[in-house]
PDB file of C-alpha atoms in Angstrom:
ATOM      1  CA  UNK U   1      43.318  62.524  96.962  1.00 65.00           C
ATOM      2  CA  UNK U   2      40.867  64.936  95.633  1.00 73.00           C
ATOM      3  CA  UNK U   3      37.771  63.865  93.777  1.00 70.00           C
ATOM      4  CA  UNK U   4      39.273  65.007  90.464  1.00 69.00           C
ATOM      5  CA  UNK U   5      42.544  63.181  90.889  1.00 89.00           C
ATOM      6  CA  UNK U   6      40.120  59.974  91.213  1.00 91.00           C
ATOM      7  CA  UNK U   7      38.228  60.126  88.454  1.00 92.00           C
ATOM      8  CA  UNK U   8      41.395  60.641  86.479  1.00 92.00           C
ATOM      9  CA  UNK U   9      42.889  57.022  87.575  1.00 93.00           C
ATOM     10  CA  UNK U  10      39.212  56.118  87.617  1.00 95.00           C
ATOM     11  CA  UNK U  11      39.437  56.855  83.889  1.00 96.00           C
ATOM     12  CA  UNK U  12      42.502  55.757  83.250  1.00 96.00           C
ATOM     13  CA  UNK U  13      41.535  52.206  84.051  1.00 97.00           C
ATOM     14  CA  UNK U  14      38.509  52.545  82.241  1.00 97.00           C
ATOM     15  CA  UNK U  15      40.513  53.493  79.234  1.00 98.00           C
ATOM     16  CA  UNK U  16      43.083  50.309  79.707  1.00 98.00           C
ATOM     17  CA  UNK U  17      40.472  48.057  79.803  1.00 98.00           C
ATOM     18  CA  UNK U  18      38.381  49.261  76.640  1.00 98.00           C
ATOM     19  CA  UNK U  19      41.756  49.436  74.723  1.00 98.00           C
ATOM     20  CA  UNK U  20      42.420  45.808  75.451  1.00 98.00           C
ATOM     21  CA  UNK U  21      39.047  45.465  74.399  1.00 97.00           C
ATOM     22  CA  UNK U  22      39.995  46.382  71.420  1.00 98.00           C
ATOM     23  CA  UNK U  23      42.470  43.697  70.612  1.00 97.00           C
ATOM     24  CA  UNK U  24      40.182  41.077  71.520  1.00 97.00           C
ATOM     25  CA  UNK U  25      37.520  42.068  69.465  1.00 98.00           C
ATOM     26  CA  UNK U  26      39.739  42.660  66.518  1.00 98.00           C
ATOM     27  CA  UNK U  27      40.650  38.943  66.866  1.00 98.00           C
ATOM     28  CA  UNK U  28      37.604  37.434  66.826  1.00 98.00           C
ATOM     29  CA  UNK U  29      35.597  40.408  64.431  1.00 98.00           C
ATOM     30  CA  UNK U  30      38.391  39.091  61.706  1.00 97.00           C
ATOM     31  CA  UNK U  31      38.485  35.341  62.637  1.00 98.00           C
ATOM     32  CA  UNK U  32      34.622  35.463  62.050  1.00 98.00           C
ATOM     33  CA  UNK U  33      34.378  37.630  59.088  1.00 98.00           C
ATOM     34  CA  UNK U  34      32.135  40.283  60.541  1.00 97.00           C
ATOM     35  CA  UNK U  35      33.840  42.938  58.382  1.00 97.00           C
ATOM     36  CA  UNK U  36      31.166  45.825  59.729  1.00 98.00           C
ATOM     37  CA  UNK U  37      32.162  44.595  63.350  1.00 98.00           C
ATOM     38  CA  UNK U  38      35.343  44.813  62.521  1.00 98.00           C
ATOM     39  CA  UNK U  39      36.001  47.972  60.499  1.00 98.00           C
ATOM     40  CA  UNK U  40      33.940  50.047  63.713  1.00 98.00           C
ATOM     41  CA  UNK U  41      36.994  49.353  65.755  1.00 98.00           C
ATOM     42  CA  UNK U  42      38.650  51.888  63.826  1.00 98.00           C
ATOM     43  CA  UNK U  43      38.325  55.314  63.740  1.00 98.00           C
ATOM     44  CA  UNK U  44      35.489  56.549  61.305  1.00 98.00           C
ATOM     45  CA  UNK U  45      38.355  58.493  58.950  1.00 97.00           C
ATOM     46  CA  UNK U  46      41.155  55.841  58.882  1.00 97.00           C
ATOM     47  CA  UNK U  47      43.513  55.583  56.583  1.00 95.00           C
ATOM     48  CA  UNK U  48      43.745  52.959  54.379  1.00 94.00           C
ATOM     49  CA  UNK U  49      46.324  53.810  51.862  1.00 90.00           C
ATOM     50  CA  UNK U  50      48.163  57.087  50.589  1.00 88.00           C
ATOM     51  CA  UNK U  51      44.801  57.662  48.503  1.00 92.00           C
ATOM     52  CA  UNK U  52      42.386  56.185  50.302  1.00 93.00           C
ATOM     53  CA  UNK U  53      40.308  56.427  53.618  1.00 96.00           C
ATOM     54  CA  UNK U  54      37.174  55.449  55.485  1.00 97.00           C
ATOM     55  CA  UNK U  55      35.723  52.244  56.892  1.00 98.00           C
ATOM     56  CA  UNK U  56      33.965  52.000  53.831  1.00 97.00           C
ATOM     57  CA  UNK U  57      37.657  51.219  52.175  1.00 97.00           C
ATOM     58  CA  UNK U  58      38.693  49.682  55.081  1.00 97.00           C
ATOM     59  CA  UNK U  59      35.986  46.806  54.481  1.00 97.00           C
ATOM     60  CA  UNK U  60      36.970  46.602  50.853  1.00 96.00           C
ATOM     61  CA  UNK U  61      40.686  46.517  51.332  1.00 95.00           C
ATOM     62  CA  UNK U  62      39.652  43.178  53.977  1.00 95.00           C
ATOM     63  CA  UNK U  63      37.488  41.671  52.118  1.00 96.00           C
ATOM     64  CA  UNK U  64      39.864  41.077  49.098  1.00 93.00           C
ATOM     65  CA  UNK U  65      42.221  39.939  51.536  1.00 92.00           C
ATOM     66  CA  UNK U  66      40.635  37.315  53.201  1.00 94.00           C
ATOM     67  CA  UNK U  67      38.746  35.368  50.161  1.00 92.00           C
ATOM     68  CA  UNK U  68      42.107  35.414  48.150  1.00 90.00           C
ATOM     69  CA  UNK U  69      44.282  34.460  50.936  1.00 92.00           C
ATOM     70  CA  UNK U  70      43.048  32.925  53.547  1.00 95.00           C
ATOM     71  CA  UNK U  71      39.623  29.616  53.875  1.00 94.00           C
ATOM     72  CA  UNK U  72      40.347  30.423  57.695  1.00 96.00           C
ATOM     73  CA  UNK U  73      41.922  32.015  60.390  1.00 97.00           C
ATOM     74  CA  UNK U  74      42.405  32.363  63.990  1.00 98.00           C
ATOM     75  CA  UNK U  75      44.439  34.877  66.124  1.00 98.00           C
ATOM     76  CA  UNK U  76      45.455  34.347  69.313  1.00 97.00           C
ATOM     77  CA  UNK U  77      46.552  37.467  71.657  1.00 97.00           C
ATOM     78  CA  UNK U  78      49.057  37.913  74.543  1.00 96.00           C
ATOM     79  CA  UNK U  79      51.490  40.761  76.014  1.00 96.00           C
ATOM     80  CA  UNK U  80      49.501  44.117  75.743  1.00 98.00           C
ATOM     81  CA  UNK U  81      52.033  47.045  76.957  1.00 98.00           C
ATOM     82  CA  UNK U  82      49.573  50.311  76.969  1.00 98.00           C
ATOM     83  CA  UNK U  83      50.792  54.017  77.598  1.00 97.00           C
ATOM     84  CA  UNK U  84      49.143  56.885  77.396  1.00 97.00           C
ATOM     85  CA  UNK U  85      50.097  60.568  75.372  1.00 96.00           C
ATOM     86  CA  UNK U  86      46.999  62.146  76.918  1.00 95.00           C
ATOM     87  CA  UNK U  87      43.809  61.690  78.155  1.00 95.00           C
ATOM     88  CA  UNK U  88      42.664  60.586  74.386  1.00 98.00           C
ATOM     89  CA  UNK U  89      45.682  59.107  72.780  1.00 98.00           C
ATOM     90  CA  UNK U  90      47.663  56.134  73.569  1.00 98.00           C
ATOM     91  CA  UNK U  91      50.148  53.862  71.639  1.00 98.00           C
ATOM     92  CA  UNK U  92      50.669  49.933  72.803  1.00 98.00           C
ATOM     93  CA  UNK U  93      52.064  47.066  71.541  1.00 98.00           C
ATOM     94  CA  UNK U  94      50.056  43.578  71.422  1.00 98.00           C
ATOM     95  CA  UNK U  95      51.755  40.242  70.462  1.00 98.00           C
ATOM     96  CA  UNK U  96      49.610  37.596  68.200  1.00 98.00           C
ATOM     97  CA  UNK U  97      50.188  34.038  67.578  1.00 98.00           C
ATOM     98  CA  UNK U  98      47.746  33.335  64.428  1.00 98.00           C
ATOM     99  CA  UNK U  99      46.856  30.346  62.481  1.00 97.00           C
ATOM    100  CA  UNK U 100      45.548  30.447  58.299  1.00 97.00           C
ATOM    101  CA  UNK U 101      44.236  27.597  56.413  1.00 97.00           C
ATOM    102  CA  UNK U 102      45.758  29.091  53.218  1.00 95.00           C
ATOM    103  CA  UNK U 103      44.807  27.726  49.705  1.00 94.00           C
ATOM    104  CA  UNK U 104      47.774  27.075  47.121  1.00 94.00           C
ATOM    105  CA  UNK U 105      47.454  27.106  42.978  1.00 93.00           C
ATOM    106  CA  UNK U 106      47.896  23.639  42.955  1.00 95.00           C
ATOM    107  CA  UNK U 107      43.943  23.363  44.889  1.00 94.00           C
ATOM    108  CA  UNK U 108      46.045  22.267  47.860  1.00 95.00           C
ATOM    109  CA  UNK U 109      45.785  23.854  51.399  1.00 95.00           C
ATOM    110  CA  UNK U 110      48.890  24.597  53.366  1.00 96.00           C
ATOM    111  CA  UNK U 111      48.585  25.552  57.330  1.00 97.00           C
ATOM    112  CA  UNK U 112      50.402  28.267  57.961  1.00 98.00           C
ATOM    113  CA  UNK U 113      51.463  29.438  61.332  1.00 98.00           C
ATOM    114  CA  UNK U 114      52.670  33.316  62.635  1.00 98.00           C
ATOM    115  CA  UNK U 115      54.281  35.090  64.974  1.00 98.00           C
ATOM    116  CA  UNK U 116      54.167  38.782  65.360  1.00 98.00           C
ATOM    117  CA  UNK U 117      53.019  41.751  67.182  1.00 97.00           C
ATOM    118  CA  UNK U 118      51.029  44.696  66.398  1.00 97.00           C
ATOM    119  CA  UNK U 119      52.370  48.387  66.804  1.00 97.00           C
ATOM    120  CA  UNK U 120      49.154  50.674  67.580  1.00 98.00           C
ATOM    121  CA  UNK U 121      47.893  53.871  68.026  1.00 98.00           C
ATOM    122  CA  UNK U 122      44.745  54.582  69.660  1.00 98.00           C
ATOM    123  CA  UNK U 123      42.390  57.379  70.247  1.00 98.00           C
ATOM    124  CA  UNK U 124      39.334  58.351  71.754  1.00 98.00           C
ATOM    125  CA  UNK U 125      36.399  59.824  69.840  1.00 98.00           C
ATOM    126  CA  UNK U 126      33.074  61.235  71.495  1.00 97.00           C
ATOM    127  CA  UNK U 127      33.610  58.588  74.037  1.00 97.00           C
ATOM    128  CA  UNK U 128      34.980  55.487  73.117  1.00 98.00           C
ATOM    129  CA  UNK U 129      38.173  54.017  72.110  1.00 98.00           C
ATOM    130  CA  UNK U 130      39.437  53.221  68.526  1.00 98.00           C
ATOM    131  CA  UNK U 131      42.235  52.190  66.638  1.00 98.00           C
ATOM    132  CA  UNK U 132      43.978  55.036  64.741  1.00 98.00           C
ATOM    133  CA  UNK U 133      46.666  52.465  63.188  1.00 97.00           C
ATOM    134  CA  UNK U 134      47.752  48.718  63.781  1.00 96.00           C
ATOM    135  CA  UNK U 135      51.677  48.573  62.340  1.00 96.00           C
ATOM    136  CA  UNK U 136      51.553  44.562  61.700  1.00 96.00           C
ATOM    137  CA  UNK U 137      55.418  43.621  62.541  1.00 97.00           C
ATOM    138  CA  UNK U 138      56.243  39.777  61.198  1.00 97.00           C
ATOM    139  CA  UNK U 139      58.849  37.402  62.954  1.00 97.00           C
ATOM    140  CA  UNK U 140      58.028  34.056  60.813  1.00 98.00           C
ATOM    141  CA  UNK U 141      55.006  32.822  58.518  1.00 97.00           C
ATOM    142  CA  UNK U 142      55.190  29.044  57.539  1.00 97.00           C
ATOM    143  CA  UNK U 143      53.889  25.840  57.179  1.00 96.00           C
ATOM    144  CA  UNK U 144      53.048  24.117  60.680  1.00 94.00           C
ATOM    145  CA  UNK U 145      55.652  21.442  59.533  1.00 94.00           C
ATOM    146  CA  UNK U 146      58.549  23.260  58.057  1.00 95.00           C
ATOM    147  CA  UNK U 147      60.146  25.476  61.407  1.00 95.00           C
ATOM    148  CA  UNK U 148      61.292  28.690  60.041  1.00 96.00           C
ATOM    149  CA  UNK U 149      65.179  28.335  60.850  1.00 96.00           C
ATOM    150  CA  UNK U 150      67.400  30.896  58.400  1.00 96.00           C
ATOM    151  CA  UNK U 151      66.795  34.334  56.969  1.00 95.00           C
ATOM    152  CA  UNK U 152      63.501  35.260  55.367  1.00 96.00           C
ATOM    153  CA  UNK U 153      61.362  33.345  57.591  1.00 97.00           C
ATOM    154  CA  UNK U 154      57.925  34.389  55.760  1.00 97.00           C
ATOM    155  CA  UNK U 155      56.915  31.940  53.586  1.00 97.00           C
ATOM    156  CA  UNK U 156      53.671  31.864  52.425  1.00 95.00           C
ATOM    157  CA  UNK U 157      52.411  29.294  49.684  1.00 94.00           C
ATOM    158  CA  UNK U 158      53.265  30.433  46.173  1.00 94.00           C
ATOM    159  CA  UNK U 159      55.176  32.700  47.236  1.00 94.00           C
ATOM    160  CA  UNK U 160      59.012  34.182  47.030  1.00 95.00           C
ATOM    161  CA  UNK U 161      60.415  34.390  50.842  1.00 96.00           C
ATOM    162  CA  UNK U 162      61.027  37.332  52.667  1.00 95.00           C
ATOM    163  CA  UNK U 163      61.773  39.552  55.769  1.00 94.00           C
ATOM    164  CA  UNK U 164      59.040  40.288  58.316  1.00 94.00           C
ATOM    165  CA  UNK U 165      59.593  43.560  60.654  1.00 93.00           C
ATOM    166  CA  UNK U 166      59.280  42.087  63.953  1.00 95.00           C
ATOM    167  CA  UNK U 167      62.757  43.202  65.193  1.00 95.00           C
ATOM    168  CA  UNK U 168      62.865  46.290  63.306  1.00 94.00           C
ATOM    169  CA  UNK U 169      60.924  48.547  65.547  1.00 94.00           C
ATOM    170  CA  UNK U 170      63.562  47.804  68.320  1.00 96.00           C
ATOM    171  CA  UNK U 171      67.018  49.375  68.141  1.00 96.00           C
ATOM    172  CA  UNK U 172      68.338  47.184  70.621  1.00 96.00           C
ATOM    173  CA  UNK U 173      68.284  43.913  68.703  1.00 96.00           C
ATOM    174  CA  UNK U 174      70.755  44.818  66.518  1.00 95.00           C
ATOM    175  CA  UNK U 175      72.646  46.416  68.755  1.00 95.00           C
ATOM    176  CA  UNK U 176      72.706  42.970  71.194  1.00 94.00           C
ATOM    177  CA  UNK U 177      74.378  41.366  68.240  1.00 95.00           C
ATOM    178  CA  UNK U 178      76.535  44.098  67.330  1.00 96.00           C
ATOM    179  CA  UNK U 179      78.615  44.232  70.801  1.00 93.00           C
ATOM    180  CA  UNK U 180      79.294  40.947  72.209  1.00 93.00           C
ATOM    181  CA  UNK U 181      80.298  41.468  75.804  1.00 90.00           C
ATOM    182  CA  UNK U 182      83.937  42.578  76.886  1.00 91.00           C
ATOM    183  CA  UNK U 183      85.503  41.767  80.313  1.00 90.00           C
ATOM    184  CA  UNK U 184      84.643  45.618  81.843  1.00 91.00           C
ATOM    185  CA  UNK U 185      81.212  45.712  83.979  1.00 91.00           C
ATOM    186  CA  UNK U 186      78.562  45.891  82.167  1.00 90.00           C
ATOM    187  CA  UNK U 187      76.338  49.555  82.381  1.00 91.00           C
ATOM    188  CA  UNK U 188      73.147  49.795  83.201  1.00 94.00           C
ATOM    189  CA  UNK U 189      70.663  52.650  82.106  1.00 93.00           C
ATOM    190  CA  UNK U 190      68.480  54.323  84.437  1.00 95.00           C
ATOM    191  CA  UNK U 191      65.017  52.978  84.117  1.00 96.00           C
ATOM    192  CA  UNK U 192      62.489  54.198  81.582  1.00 96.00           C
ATOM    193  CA  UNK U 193      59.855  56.813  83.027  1.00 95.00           C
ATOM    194  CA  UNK U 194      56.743  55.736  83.534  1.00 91.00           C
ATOM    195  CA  UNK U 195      54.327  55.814  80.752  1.00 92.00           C
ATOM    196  CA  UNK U 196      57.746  55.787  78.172  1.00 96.00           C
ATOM    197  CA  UNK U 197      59.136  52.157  78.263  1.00 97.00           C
ATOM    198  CA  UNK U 198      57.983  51.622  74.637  1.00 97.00           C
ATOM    199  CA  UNK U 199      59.192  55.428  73.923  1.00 96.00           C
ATOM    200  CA  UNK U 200      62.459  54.345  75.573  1.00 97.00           C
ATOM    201  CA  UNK U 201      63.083  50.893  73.742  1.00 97.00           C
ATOM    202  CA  UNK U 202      62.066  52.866  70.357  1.00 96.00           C
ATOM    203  CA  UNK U 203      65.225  55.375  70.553  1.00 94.00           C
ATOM    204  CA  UNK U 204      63.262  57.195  67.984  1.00 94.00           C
ATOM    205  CA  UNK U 205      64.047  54.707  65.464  1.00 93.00           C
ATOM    206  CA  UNK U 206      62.064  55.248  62.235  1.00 92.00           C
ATOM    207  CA  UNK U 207      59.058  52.855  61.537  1.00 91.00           C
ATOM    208  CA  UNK U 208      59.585  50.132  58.415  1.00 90.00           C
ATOM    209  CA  UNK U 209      57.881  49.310  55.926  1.00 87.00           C
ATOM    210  CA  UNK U 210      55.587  46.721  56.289  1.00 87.00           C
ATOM    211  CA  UNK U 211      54.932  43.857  53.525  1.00 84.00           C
ATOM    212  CA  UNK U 212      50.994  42.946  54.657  1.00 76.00           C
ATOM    213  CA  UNK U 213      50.024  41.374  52.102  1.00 69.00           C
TER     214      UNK U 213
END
């Protein structure tokens, strides 16, 4: 192995590990409101709507979010799949299991529980590693004591019920239900190459929309 293919994989980890960094500290840089914390995870020039860019609006568009929404939260992080376009550009997916104290317009609190996962980009910029985009995709948001069974499984206080996007990044869930096994052999596909399992599930499906708040 020649010095230069070392410090390539030498980099590579490097790179996996700051990434995953990154999830961690987006956890707790939210969970503690340390907006400036927070918004530096992201790349100086992210977008934060179709007008509208910058950390700057990035702290703004959180900071409305969490005093109307939310008196606490905590988000807990698990499966991190990480591949890599280049040297300075990945994409990953990282499932979160979070937990909001949510005030209701009655003065009530309800405690609302959540399952998703997070679709990102990431990039590197003069060094370090950043978020370029976090795609939030929902499976259920509810009330610890009222299990999400049925369509439309988030259901936030005061508000009408609707359809998270946790499935919809992934052609093959609808396509499990679609074709119920027959009495042939099942096929097999050959297996993804490396550094385009994600790439493989995705099928070039199109990316929903995303209800966030």
């Amino acid at each position: 192995m020649s010095d230069l293919d070392l410090a390539g994989r030498i980099d590579r980890l490097e790179s996996l590990d700051e990434i995953r960094q990154l999830a961690a500290k987006y956890s707790l840089s939210l969970d503690m409101r340390d907006l400036d914390a927070h918004v530096n995870l992201f790349a100086p020039d992210i977008r934060v709507s179709r007008e509208l860019s910058g950390r700057a609006q990035l702290k703004r568009w959180l900071d409305d979010t969490l005093r109307l929404q939310f008196t606490g939260t905590s988000h807990h992080i698990g499966n991190h799949i990480i591949e890599f376009d280049d040297a300075d550009h990945a994409h990953g997916v990282v499932y979160s299991k979070n937990e909001h104290e949510t005030p209701c317009a009655n003065g009530d609190s309800e405690w609302v529980i959540m399952q998703m996962l997070y679709w990102d980009n990431y990039e590197r910029i003069d060094g370090r590693w950043y978020f370029r985009r976090r795609l939030p995709c929902y499976w259920y948001a509810t009330d610890l004591n009222k299990p999400p069974t049925g369509d439309d499984k988030m259901r936030w206080p005061d508000r009408e019920a609707y359809e998270g996007a946790y499935h919809a990044l992934w052609p093959s869930w609808a396509e499990f239900w679609a074709n119920p096994p027959g009495d042939e052999e099942p096929q097999v596909a050959a297996p993804a190459p490396l550094e385009e399992f994600l790439a493989t599930m995705r099928r070039g499906a199109p990316e929903p929309k995303i209800r966030v708040r």
